[in-house]
mmCIF file of C-alpha atoms in Angstrom:
data_model
loop_
_atom_site.group_PDB
_atom_site.id
_atom_site.type_symbol
_atom_site.label_atom_id
_atom_site.label_comp_id
_atom_site.label_asym_id
_atom_site.label_seq_id
_atom_site.Cartn_x
_atom_site.Cartn_y
_atom_site.Cartn_z
ATOM 1 C CA MET A 278 110.920 78.905 60.395
ATOM 2 C CA PRO A 279 111.368 78.571 64.108
ATOM 3 C CA ARG A 280 108.718 78.058 66.543
ATOM 4 C CA HIS A 281 108.062 80.332 69.955
ATOM 5 C CA VAL A 282 106.199 80.165 73.107
ATOM 6 C CA ILE A 283 105.125 83.536 74.958
ATOM 7 C CA LEU A 284 105.588 83.253 78.608
ATOM 8 C CA VAL A 285 104.406 86.034 80.524
ATOM 9 C CA ASP A 286 105.778 86.927 84.016
ATOM 10 C CA PRO A 287 107.877 83.798 83.962
ATOM 11 C CA TYR A 288 109.483 84.349 87.267
ATOM 12 C CA SER A 289 111.087 82.037 89.500
ATOM 13 C CA GLU A 290 110.142 78.295 88.640
ATOM 14 C CA ALA A 291 108.096 79.391 85.776
ATOM 15 C CA ALA A 292 111.270 80.168 83.902
ATOM 16 C CA GLU A 293 111.453 76.428 83.951
ATOM 17 C CA TYR A 294 108.682 76.540 80.880
ATOM 18 C CA ALA A 295 111.469 78.027 78.569
ATOM 19 C CA HIS A 296 113.764 75.157 79.083
ATOM 20 C CA ALA A 297 111.164 72.634 78.648
ATOM 21 C CA PHE A 298 109.851 73.991 75.628
ATOM 22 C CA ARG A 299 113.393 74.565 74.310
ATOM 23 C CA ARG A 300 114.201 70.960 74.715
ATOM 24 C CA ARG A 301 111.560 70.643 72.279
ATOM 25 C CA GLY A 302 113.146 72.899 69.575
ATOM 26 C CA VAL A 303 110.350 75.738 70.723
ATOM 27 C CA ARG A 304 112.181 79.215 71.320
ATOM 28 C CA PRO A 305 110.869 80.863 74.567
ATOM 29 C CA VAL A 306 110.092 84.498 74.571
ATOM 30 C CA ALA A 307 109.643 86.457 78.038
ATOM 31 C CA VAL A 308 106.868 89.220 78.395
ATOM 32 C CA LEU A 309 106.810 91.020 81.568
ATOM 33 C CA SER A 310 103.399 92.717 82.012
ATOM 34 C CA THR A 311 105.168 95.759 83.878
ATOM 35 C CA PRO A 312 107.947 98.256 82.604
ATOM 36 C CA THR A 313 110.282 96.850 84.725
ATOM 37 C CA PRO A 314 110.711 93.467 86.366
ATOM 38 C CA LEU A 315 108.365 93.152 89.847
ATOM 39 C CA LYS A 316 110.635 93.765 92.882
ATOM 40 C CA SER A 317 109.752 90.910 94.778
ATOM 41 C CA TYR A 318 110.588 88.536 92.005
ATOM 42 C CA LEU A 319 114.056 90.012 90.895
ATOM 43 C CA HIS A 320 115.747 86.975 92.737
ATOM 44 C CA GLY A 321 113.660 84.555 90.429
ATOM 45 C CA TRP A 322 114.067 86.740 87.369
ATOM 46 C CA LYS A 323 116.150 84.790 84.627
ATOM 47 C CA PRO A 324 116.342 86.777 81.235
ATOM 48 C CA GLU A 325 119.023 84.489 79.761
ATOM 49 C CA ALA A 326 116.777 81.525 79.889
ATOM 50 C CA PHE A 327 114.720 83.549 77.043
ATOM 51 C CA ASP A 328 115.447 84.349 73.230
ATOM 52 C CA ALA A 329 114.188 87.839 73.953
ATOM 53 C CA THR A 330 111.908 89.781 76.640
ATOM 54 C CA HIS A 331 109.675 92.468 75.871
ATOM 55 C CA PHE A 332 108.227 94.848 78.777
ATOM 56 C CA HIS A 333 104.376 95.834 78.614
ATOM 57 C CA ASP A 334 104.423 99.494 78.808
ATOM 58 C CA GLY A 335 100.504 99.823 78.742
ATOM 59 C CA ASP A 336 100.288 99.915 74.980
ATOM 60 C CA PHE A 337 97.898 96.696 74.115
ATOM 61 C CA ALA A 338 98.005 97.326 70.759
ATOM 62 C CA LYS A 339 101.606 97.416 70.476
ATOM 63 C CA LEU A 340 102.001 94.224 72.421
ATOM 64 C CA VAL A 341 99.497 92.446 70.482
ATOM 65 C CA ARG A 342 101.607 93.229 67.415
ATOM 66 C CA ILE A 343 104.856 92.069 69.045
ATOM 67 C CA VAL A 344 103.600 88.762 70.306
ATOM 68 C CA GLY A 345 101.473 88.228 67.195
ATOM 69 C CA GLY A 346 104.629 88.579 65.326
ATOM 70 C CA TYR A 347 106.416 85.572 66.823
ATOM 71 C CA GLY A 348 103.199 83.236 65.700
ATOM 72 C CA PRO A 349 103.513 81.546 68.895
ATOM 73 C CA VAL A 350 102.309 77.795 69.470
ATOM 74 C CA ALA A 351 101.234 78.994 73.152
ATOM 75 C CA ILE A 352 100.790 82.043 75.629
ATOM 76 C CA ILE A 353 101.327 81.188 79.107
ATOM 77 C CA PRO A 354 101.017 83.072 82.350
ATOM 78 C CA GLY A 355 104.242 82.612 84.840
ATOM 79 C CA ASN A 356 102.305 83.900 87.992
ATOM 80 C CA GLU A 357 98.907 85.179 89.388
ATOM 81 C CA HIS A 358 99.990 88.880 87.939
ATOM 82 C CA ALA A 359 99.947 87.592 84.222
ATOM 83 C CA VAL A 360 96.539 85.987 84.108
ATOM 84 C CA GLY A 361 94.669 89.102 83.016
ATOM 85 C CA LEU A 362 97.150 89.903 80.262
ATOM 86 C CA VAL A 363 97.223 86.293 79.079
ATOM 87 C CA ASP A 364 93.390 86.325 78.780
ATOM 88 C CA ALA A 365 93.503 89.281 76.823
ATOM 89 C CA LEU A 366 96.274 88.388 74.162
ATOM 90 C CA ILE A 367 94.852 85.200 73.772
ATOM 91 C CA GLU A 368 91.606 86.273 72.961
ATOM 92 C CA GLU A 369 92.917 88.792 70.530
ATOM 93 C CA LEU A 370 95.281 86.258 68.727
ATOM 94 C CA ALA A 371 93.683 82.959 69.188
ATOM 95 C CA PRO A 372 90.021 83.535 70.292
ATOM 96 C CA GLY A 373 88.402 80.716 71.650
ATOM 97 C CA THR A 374 91.362 78.697 72.521
ATOM 98 C CA GLY A 375 91.894 79.910 76.356
ATOM 99 C CA ASN A 376 89.724 80.261 79.237
ATOM 100 C CA VAL A 377 86.617 82.154 79.451
ATOM 101 C CA PRO A 378 87.480 85.720 78.701
ATOM 102 C CA GLY A 379 84.311 87.489 80.801
ATOM 103 C CA LEU A 380 85.428 85.557 83.921
ATOM 104 C CA SER A 381 88.798 86.197 83.668
ATOM 105 C CA ALA A 382 88.726 88.874 86.977
ATOM 106 C CA ALA A 383 87.691 85.608 88.623
ATOM 107 C CA ARG A 384 90.544 83.837 88.106
ATOM 108 C CA ARG A 385 92.573 86.347 89.736
ATOM 109 C CA ASP A 386 90.974 88.719 91.763
ATOM 110 C CA LYS A 387 89.660 87.021 95.094
ATOM 111 C CA TRP A 388 86.414 88.952 95.444
ATOM 112 C CA PRO A 389 84.567 88.352 92.009
ATOM 113 C CA MET A 390 86.257 84.796 92.482
ATOM 114 C CA VAL A 391 83.897 84.378 95.562
ATOM 115 C CA GLN A 392 81.229 86.074 93.699
ATOM 116 C CA ALA A 393 81.544 83.561 90.819
ATOM 117 C CA THR A 394 81.657 80.496 93.110
ATOM 118 C CA ALA A 395 78.409 81.643 95.214
ATOM 119 C CA LYS A 396 76.572 82.312 91.838
ATOM 120 C CA ALA A 397 77.126 78.811 91.011
ATOM 121 C CA GLY A 398 75.714 77.710 94.112
ATOM 122 C CA ILE A 399 79.070 76.201 95.498
ATOM 123 C CA PRO A 400 79.569 76.078 99.307
ATOM 124 C CA HIS A 401 82.137 79.149 100.057
ATOM 125 C CA LEU A 402 83.029 80.981 102.960
ATOM 126 C CA ARG A 403 81.417 84.522 103.739
ATOM 127 C CA THR A 404 83.392 87.012 102.362
ATOM 128 C CA PHE A 405 83.248 90.746 101.465
ATOM 129 C CA ALA A 406 85.608 93.355 99.792
ATOM 130 C CA ALA A 407 85.445 96.692 101.823
ATOM 131 C CA ALA A 408 86.896 99.973 100.552
ATOM 132 C CA ASN A 409 86.547 101.625 104.322
ATOM 133 C CA GLU A 410 85.963 100.666 107.591
ATOM 134 C CA GLU A 411 82.386 101.568 107.509
ATOM 135 C CA GLU A 412 81.625 99.118 104.715
ATOM 136 C CA ALA A 413 83.454 96.612 106.516
ATOM 137 C CA ALA A 414 81.555 97.311 109.955
ATOM 138 C CA ASP A 415 78.334 97.081 108.232
ATOM 139 C CA TRP A 416 79.036 93.881 106.395
ATOM 140 C CA LEU A 417 80.225 92.275 109.656
ATOM 141 C CA ARG A 418 77.176 93.174 111.200
ATOM 142 C CA GLU A 419 74.716 91.969 108.546
ATOM 143 C CA ALA A 420 76.394 88.841 107.888
ATOM 144 C CA GLY A 421 76.357 88.017 111.675
ATOM 145 C CA LEU A 422 80.257 87.802 111.933
ATOM 146 C CA GLU A 423 80.643 90.431 114.320
ATOM 147 C CA GLY A 424 83.139 89.286 117.278
ATOM 148 C CA ARG A 425 83.939 85.876 115.248
ATOM 149 C CA ALA A 426 87.360 84.720 114.040
ATOM 150 C CA LEU A 427 88.031 86.622 110.704
ATOM 151 C CA VAL A 428 90.544 86.261 107.872
ATOM 152 C CA LEU A 429 91.760 89.816 106.197
ATOM 153 C CA LYS A 430 93.716 89.726 103.029
ATOM 154 C CA PRO A 431 94.470 91.652 99.622
ATOM 155 C CA ARG A 432 92.283 90.882 96.996
ATOM 156 C CA CYS A 433 95.288 90.261 94.282
ATOM 157 C CA SER A 434 98.160 89.040 95.979
ATOM 158 C CA GLY A 435 99.792 85.788 96.651
ATOM 159 C CA GLY A 436 101.810 83.321 98.638
ATOM 160 C CA THR A 437 99.801 84.328 101.869
ATOM 161 C CA ASP A 438 101.072 88.024 101.490
ATOM 162 C CA GLY A 439 99.232 90.156 103.864
ATOM 163 C CA VAL A 440 96.903 87.247 105.193
ATOM 164 C CA HIS A 441 96.028 88.247 108.720
ATOM 165 C CA LYS A 442 93.897 86.210 111.354
ATOM 166 C CA VAL A 443 91.742 88.484 113.502
ATOM 167 C CA GLU A 444 90.858 86.059 116.861
ATOM 168 C CA ALA A 445 87.402 85.934 118.348
ATOM 169 C CA GLY A 446 86.709 88.983 120.057
ATOM 170 C CA ASP A 447 89.727 90.930 118.953
ATOM 171 C CA ASP A 448 89.328 94.287 116.912
ATOM 172 C CA TRP A 449 89.790 93.798 113.282
ATOM 173 C CA ARG A 450 90.118 97.521 112.642
ATOM 174 C CA PRO A 451 94.293 97.594 113.229
ATOM 175 C CA ALA A 452 94.781 94.911 110.492
ATOM 176 C CA PHE A 453 92.532 96.577 108.055
ATOM 177 C CA ARG A 454 94.104 99.866 108.652
ATOM 178 C CA ARG A 455 97.567 98.367 107.890
ATOM 179 C CA LEU A 456 96.491 96.672 104.500
ATOM 180 C CA LEU A 457 94.614 99.588 103.081
ATOM 181 C CA GLY A 458 96.329 101.554 100.967
ATOM 182 C CA SER A 459 99.672 99.257 101.440
ATOM 183 C CA THR A 460 101.450 97.710 98.134
ATOM 184 C CA ASN A 461 101.481 93.981 98.033
ATOM 185 C CA MET A 462 103.803 91.685 96.662
ATOM 186 C CA PHE A 463 102.662 92.341 92.848
ATOM 187 C CA ASP A 464 103.289 96.208 93.314
ATOM 188 C CA LEU A 465 99.477 96.900 93.367
ATOM 189 C CA THR A 466 97.853 99.065 95.974
ATOM 190 C CA ASN A 467 95.649 97.310 98.357
ATOM 191 C CA ASP A 468 92.870 99.865 97.654
ATOM 192 C CA SER A 469 89.987 97.444 99.039
ATOM 193 C CA ILE A 470 90.691 94.729 101.742
ATOM 194 C CA LEU A 471 88.896 91.204 101.662
ATOM 195 C CA LEU A 472 87.158 90.197 104.876
ATOM 196 C CA GLN A 473 86.242 86.437 105.342
ATOM 197 C CA GLU A 474 85.117 84.174 108.087
ATOM 198 C CA PHE A 475 87.779 81.945 109.362
ATOM 199 C CA ALA A 476 87.615 78.276 108.372
ATOM 200 C CA ALA A 477 89.051 75.790 110.621
ATOM 201 C CA GLY A 478 90.167 72.582 109.230
ATOM 202 C CA THR A 479 93.238 71.131 106.601
ATOM 203 C CA GLU A 480 94.379 72.819 103.818
ATOM 204 C CA PHE A 481 94.950 71.008 100.383
ATOM 205 C CA VAL A 482 96.474 71.880 97.248
ATOM 206 C CA VAL A 483 94.714 70.444 93.752
ATOM 207 C CA ASP A 484 96.855 71.035 90.997
ATOM 208 C CA THR A 485 95.177 70.624 87.694
ATOM 209 C CA TYR A 486 95.862 70.780 83.971
ATOM 210 C CA SER A 487 93.009 71.601 81.453
ATOM 211 C CA VAL A 488 92.585 70.732 77.731
ATOM 212 C CA ASP A 489 89.557 72.422 75.967
ATOM 213 C CA GLY A 490 87.274 72.030 79.125
ATOM 214 C CA GLU A 491 88.622 68.627 80.118
ATOM 215 C CA LEU A 492 90.242 69.007 83.616
ATOM 216 C CA GLY A 493 93.174 66.509 84.259
ATOM 217 C CA LEU A 494 94.529 66.368 88.122
ATOM 218 C CA THR A 495 98.240 66.531 88.203
ATOM 219 C CA ALA A 496 98.642 66.282 92.011
ATOM 220 C CA VAL A 497 97.078 66.454 95.199
ATOM 221 C CA VAL A 498 98.814 68.202 98.229
ATOM 222 C CA ARG A 499 98.249 68.710 102.105
ATOM 223 C CA TYR A 500 99.633 71.833 103.485
ATOM 224 C CA SER A 501 101.048 71.996 106.892
ATOM 225 C CA LYS A 502 101.175 75.652 107.934
ATOM 226 C CA SER A 503 101.590 77.571 111.373
ATOM 227 C CA SER A 504 101.075 80.627 112.609
ATOM 228 C CA ARG A 505 103.127 83.500 113.767
ATOM 229 C CA GLY A 506 101.143 86.257 115.852
ATOM 230 C CA ASP A 507 98.470 87.116 113.736
ATOM 231 C CA ARG A 508 99.984 85.827 110.311
ATOM 232 C CA ILE A 509 98.437 82.329 109.390
ATOM 233 C CA GLY A 510 100.074 81.508 106.629
ATOM 234 C CA VAL A 511 103.636 80.286 107.278
ATOM 235 C CA TYR A 512 104.528 77.219 105.473
ATOM 236 C CA ASP A 513 106.033 74.031 107.214
ATOM 237 C CA ALA A 514 105.666 71.086 104.873
ATOM 238 C CA GLU A 515 103.772 69.891 101.599
ATOM 239 C CA ASP A 516 102.767 66.135 101.362
ATOM 240 C CA TYR A 517 101.499 64.497 98.143
ATOM 241 C CA LEU A 518 98.292 62.269 98.662
ATOM 242 C CA LEU A 519 97.872 59.092 96.942
ATOM 243 C CA PRO A 520 95.275 59.018 93.708
ATOM 244 C CA GLY A 521 93.209 56.535 95.635
ATOM 245 C CA ASP A 522 92.706 58.343 98.918
ATOM 246 C CA PRO A 523 89.193 59.237 99.649
ATOM 247 C CA LEU A 524 89.747 62.905 100.279
ATOM 248 C CA VAL A 525 91.166 63.091 96.533
ATOM 249 C CA GLY A 526 87.958 62.360 95.144
ATOM 250 C CA VAL A 527 86.008 64.990 97.472
ATOM 251 C CA LEU A 528 88.720 67.500 96.598
ATOM 252 C CA GLU A 529 88.457 66.940 92.951
ATOM 253 C CA ALA A 530 84.928 67.031 92.488
ATOM 254 C CA TYR A 531 84.633 70.789 94.575
ATOM 255 C CA THR A 532 87.728 71.722 92.329
ATOM 256 C CA ARG A 533 85.844 70.853 89.090
ATOM 257 C CA GLN A 534 82.604 73.159 90.341
ATOM 258 C CA VAL A 535 85.126 75.821 91.301
ATOM 259 C CA ALA A 536 86.816 75.611 87.711
ATOM 260 C CA ARG A 537 83.762 75.678 85.734
ATOM 261 C CA ALA A 538 82.419 78.665 87.695
ATOM 262 C CA VAL A 539 85.494 80.658 87.163
ATOM 263 C CA GLY A 540 85.612 79.979 83.477
ATOM 264 C CA VAL A 541 88.754 77.629 83.594
ATOM 265 C CA ARG A 542 88.919 75.593 80.054
ATOM 266 C CA THR A 543 92.789 75.521 79.132
ATOM 267 C CA GLY A 544 96.141 75.176 81.435
ATOM 268 C CA CYS A 545 96.951 75.386 84.610
ATOM 269 C CA THR A 546 95.401 76.049 87.663
ATOM 270 C CA HIS A 547 96.353 75.763 91.495
ATOM 271 C CA THR A 548 93.373 75.599 93.626
ATOM 272 C CA GLU A 549 93.754 75.877 97.673
ATOM 273 C CA ILE A 550 90.997 74.585 99.536
ATOM 274 C CA MET A 551 90.144 74.266 103.275
ATOM 275 C CA LEU A 552 88.613 71.092 104.119
ATOM 276 C CA THR A 553 86.520 71.688 107.261
ATOM 277 C CA ASP A 554 84.182 69.854 109.108
ATOM 278 C CA ASP A 555 81.335 71.204 106.778
ATOM 279 C CA GLY A 556 83.050 70.021 103.244
ATOM 280 C CA PRO A 557 85.629 71.779 101.216
ATOM 281 C CA ARG A 558 85.472 75.698 101.386
ATOM 282 C CA LEU A 559 87.378 77.697 98.474
ATOM 283 C CA ILE A 560 90.670 79.692 99.712
ATOM 284 C CA GLU A 561 91.375 80.550 96.182
ATOM 285 C CA ILE A 562 91.926 79.419 92.521
ATOM 286 C CA ALA A 563 94.601 80.751 90.328
ATOM 287 C CA ALA A 564 94.882 80.058 86.732
ATOM 288 C CA ARG A 565 98.686 79.596 86.574
ATOM 289 C CA LEU A 566 101.217 76.939 87.485
ATOM 290 C CA ASP A 567 101.692 75.723 91.256
ATOM 291 C CA GLY A 568 105.134 77.823 92.221
ATOM 292 C CA GLY A 569 107.929 77.659 94.492
ATOM 293 C CA CYS A 570 109.518 74.350 94.046
ATOM 294 C CA ALA A 571 106.345 72.479 93.171
ATOM 295 C CA GLN A 572 107.136 71.362 89.705
ATOM 296 C CA GLN A 573 110.334 69.800 90.802
ATOM 297 C CA ALA A 574 108.517 68.032 93.683
ATOM 298 C CA ALA A 575 105.805 66.944 91.327
ATOM 299 C CA ARG A 576 108.205 65.164 88.844
ATOM 300 C CA LEU A 577 109.737 63.238 91.806
ATOM 301 C CA ALA A 578 106.385 62.260 93.584
ATOM 302 C CA THR A 579 104.179 61.840 90.066
ATOM 303 C CA GLY A 580 106.780 61.308 87.508
ATOM 304 C CA ASP A 581 104.933 64.401 86.057
ATOM 305 C CA SER A 582 104.116 68.178 86.152
ATOM 306 C CA GLN A 583 102.161 71.026 85.428
ATOM 307 C CA ILE A 584 104.956 72.048 82.731
ATOM 308 C CA ASP A 585 105.390 69.152 81.098
ATOM 309 C CA ARG A 586 101.656 68.781 80.735
ATOM 310 C CA ALA A 587 101.557 72.302 79.159
ATOM 311 C CA VAL A 588 104.444 71.003 76.631
ATOM 312 C CA ARG A 589 102.723 67.888 75.575
ATOM 313 C CA HIS A 590 99.268 69.915 75.306
ATOM 314 C CA HIS A 591 100.574 72.537 73.102
ATOM 315 C CA LEU A 592 102.843 70.341 71.086
ATOM 316 C CA ASP A 593 101.488 67.080 70.888
ATOM 317 C CA SER A 594 97.748 67.476 71.497
ATOM 318 C CA VAL A 595 98.150 65.514 74.574
ATOM 319 C CA PHE A 596 95.499 65.349 77.665
ATOM 320 C CA VAL A 597 96.072 63.275 80.671
ATOM 321 C CA PRO A 598 93.213 62.907 83.077
ATOM 322 C CA GLY A 599 95.045 61.931 86.171
ATOM 323 C CA PHE A 600 98.210 61.461 88.089
ATOM 324 C CA GLU A 601 100.002 58.647 89.966
ATOM 325 C CA ILE A 602 102.741 58.662 92.884
ATOM 326 C CA VAL A 603 105.727 57.174 92.001
ATOM 327 C CA ARG A 604 107.619 58.099 95.250
ATOM 328 C CA PRO A 605 106.718 59.440 98.683
ATOM 329 C CA THR A 606 108.029 62.940 98.420
ATOM 330 C CA ARG A 607 107.916 66.141 100.922
ATOM 331 C CA VAL A 608 108.805 69.644 100.696
ATOM 332 C CA VAL A 609 110.123 70.970 104.021
ATOM 333 C CA TRP A 610 110.157 74.804 104.152
ATOM 334 C CA LEU A 611 112.619 76.841 106.017
ATOM 335 C CA SER A 612 111.998 79.810 108.383
ATOM 336 C CA ALA A 613 113.599 82.603 110.461
ATOM 337 C CA PRO A 614 112.209 83.082 113.774
ATOM 338 C CA ASN A 615 113.148 86.651 113.552
ATOM 339 C CA SER A 616 114.732 89.285 111.113
ATOM 340 C CA GLY A 617 118.542 90.177 111.314
ATOM 341 C CA THR A 618 121.744 89.041 109.481
ATOM 342 C CA MET A 619 122.214 85.335 109.009
ATOM 343 C CA ARG A 620 125.776 84.491 110.187
ATOM 344 C CA ASN A 621 126.240 80.519 109.321
ATOM 345 C CA ALA A 622 124.114 79.665 106.115
ATOM 346 C CA GLU A 623 126.480 77.008 105.663
ATOM 347 C CA VAL A 624 124.943 75.020 108.289
ATOM 348 C CA LEU A 625 122.058 74.158 106.157
ATOM 349 C CA ASP A 626 124.334 72.163 103.796
ATOM 350 C CA LYS A 627 124.110 69.373 106.186
ATOM 351 C CA VAL A 628 120.668 68.593 104.995
ATOM 352 C CA ARG A 629 122.549 66.818 101.907
ATOM 353 C CA GLU A 630 123.856 64.330 103.851
ATOM 354 C CA LEU A 631 119.905 62.859 104.659
ATOM 355 C CA SER A 632 119.127 59.618 102.808
ATOM 356 C CA SER A 633 116.229 61.347 101.138
ATOM 357 C CA PHE A 634 117.584 64.632 100.102
ATOM 358 C CA GLN A 635 117.187 65.814 96.920
ATOM 359 C CA LYS A 636 117.772 69.723 96.582
ATOM 360 C CA LEU A 637 117.933 72.505 98.926
ATOM 361 C CA GLY A 638 116.585 76.008 97.715
ATOM 362 C CA CYS A 639 118.199 78.421 100.043
ATOM 363 C CA ARG A 640 117.347 82.221 99.407
ATOM 364 C CA TYR A 641 119.839 84.016 101.273
ATOM 365 C CA PRO A 642 123.734 83.483 101.211
ATOM 366 C CA ASN A 643 125.698 84.060 104.595
ATOM 367 C CA GLY A 644 125.959 87.320 105.767
ATOM 368 C CA SER A 645 122.447 88.456 104.373
ATOM 369 C CA ARG A 646 119.794 90.503 105.818
ATOM 370 C CA VAL A 647 116.602 88.018 106.254
ATOM 371 C CA PRO A 648 112.978 89.005 106.991
ATOM 372 C CA LYS A 649 111.023 87.021 109.898
ATOM 373 C CA THR A 650 109.460 84.303 108.350
ATOM 374 C CA GLU A 651 105.577 85.564 107.906
ATOM 375 C CA ASP A 652 104.605 84.030 104.663
ATOM 376 C CA LEU A 653 105.701 82.163 101.344
ATOM 377 C CA PHE A 654 108.075 85.315 100.299
ATOM 378 C CA THR A 655 109.719 85.365 103.515
ATOM 379 C CA THR A 656 110.846 82.016 104.055
ATOM 380 C CA LEU A 657 114.520 81.187 104.110
ATOM 381 C CA GLY A 658 113.740 78.332 101.661
ATOM 382 C CA TRP A 659 112.857 74.706 101.250
ATOM 383 C CA VAL A 660 114.253 71.073 101.462
ATOM 384 C CA LEU A 661 113.042 68.532 98.809
ATOM 385 C CA LEU A 662 113.057 65.323 100.382
ATOM 386 C CA SER A 663 111.828 61.808 98.273
ATOM 387 C CA ALA A 664 112.652 58.306 99.443
ATOM 388 C CA PRO A 665 110.849 55.072 98.993
ATOM 389 C CA ASP A 666 109.421 54.918 102.551
ATOM 390 C CA GLN A 667 107.263 57.384 104.114
ATOM 391 C CA GLU A 668 109.082 56.776 107.491
ATOM 392 C CA VAL A 669 112.295 57.866 106.130
ATOM 393 C CA LEU A 670 110.657 61.014 105.223
ATOM 394 C CA GLY A 671 109.582 61.415 108.904
ATOM 395 C CA ARG A 672 112.874 60.827 110.073
ATOM 396 C CA ASP A 673 114.650 63.434 108.002
ATOM 397 C CA THR A 674 112.248 65.909 108.580
ATOM 398 C CA ARG A 675 113.002 66.038 112.071
ATOM 399 C CA GLN A 676 116.515 65.984 111.231
ATOM 400 C CA VAL A 677 115.857 68.908 108.828
ATOM 401 C CA ARG A 678 114.392 70.816 111.758
ATOM 402 C CA GLU A 679 117.318 70.210 114.092
ATOM 403 C CA ILE A 680 119.619 71.391 111.448
ATOM 404 C CA GLU A 681 117.289 74.555 110.656
ATOM 405 C CA ALA A 682 117.422 75.431 114.904
ATOM 406 C CA GLY A 683 121.047 75.565 114.324
ATOM 407 C CA VAL A 684 120.833 78.752 111.918
ATOM 408 C CA VAL A 685 121.818 81.904 113.855
ATOM 409 C CA ILE A 686 120.106 85.030 112.994
ATOM 410 C CA ASP A 687 121.566 88.277 114.693
ATOM 411 C CA PRO A 688 118.771 90.739 115.618
ATOM 412 C CA PRO A 689 119.026 93.708 114.107
ATOM 413 C CA THR A 690 120.926 96.552 116.171
ATOM 414 C CA LEU A 691 119.001 99.869 117.235
#
């Protein structure tokens, strides 16, 4: 009797789950939580990686019968959009083996996420979800945040989609109006907007894999990001911290508190934390694997990944509490300074000559119309670097930036 694993919304790098389980003799089946693939993820949809694909048409009972018919060894979310559906399927088919069902929204929606964190007494950023300008204005006044720097963003999106900074003294209403009623990268309408006090500091990622309530660190990563106008989520680079770094202990302790508050018990989490002068503050926690090229980078840096841990957990009952760094590794993100037509994508191939080069991920072929980079979804791609010496990474990163500067993007004609 063949064994199956159910992967819900396994777009982009989450498709690697399919290959990892197949190598162990388990057949991967895809379930998409929407009647058609999400437009924003079409470039990362790989139906050929799965034995079968099913689309959720809104009939949950029917989907339970389909998924249950496979007798799956696991049901796993591929991205944020899948979290609620996976929680519901697990509770129906294998109750008690997943995350806490009553806190499912807090692992996906940033508003109940903050509320759960606050209820647990964990230091957090002052935050409110407003459905109109009057609610927003009232809260800002009551919270003492009038005239202060703010961040506005959708409640249920990802990849810094729709994240806007409002500088101190500037009017927050134009950004609020642009976001309210707009459609985010998961084809959801932003019917209320999150307002949050701006947190200055350094942003980190804490990636984990939990088994039966035991949280294990898989990696801790320092983000380098920059701003482009009021868009503050332009990814520049990611670097892996050594497990003995004092910051790892601080970030791990905070992540454990947040994970308990939102009911994480089993599987991957990807937690983004701003380390401020007042200590760590939650940006968000997502009950899914770290996306982009993170799993490939983690394997180079640590010799392991969240996907590999998921396979060992579900097939071998293995839990790993921590991680090690086996090789300095960096992800360098590529940006487009303006929208237009990319004329010489081949220039990026020069990065392959760098001594630390591992892989180039370019989203656009030559002649493509490319957007101005404002978030993770609008990057040109990434370069994965790894070497025995951190200084080599620094030197090669400078070379990547010189090569990137040679990309020609012709502005659109009026």
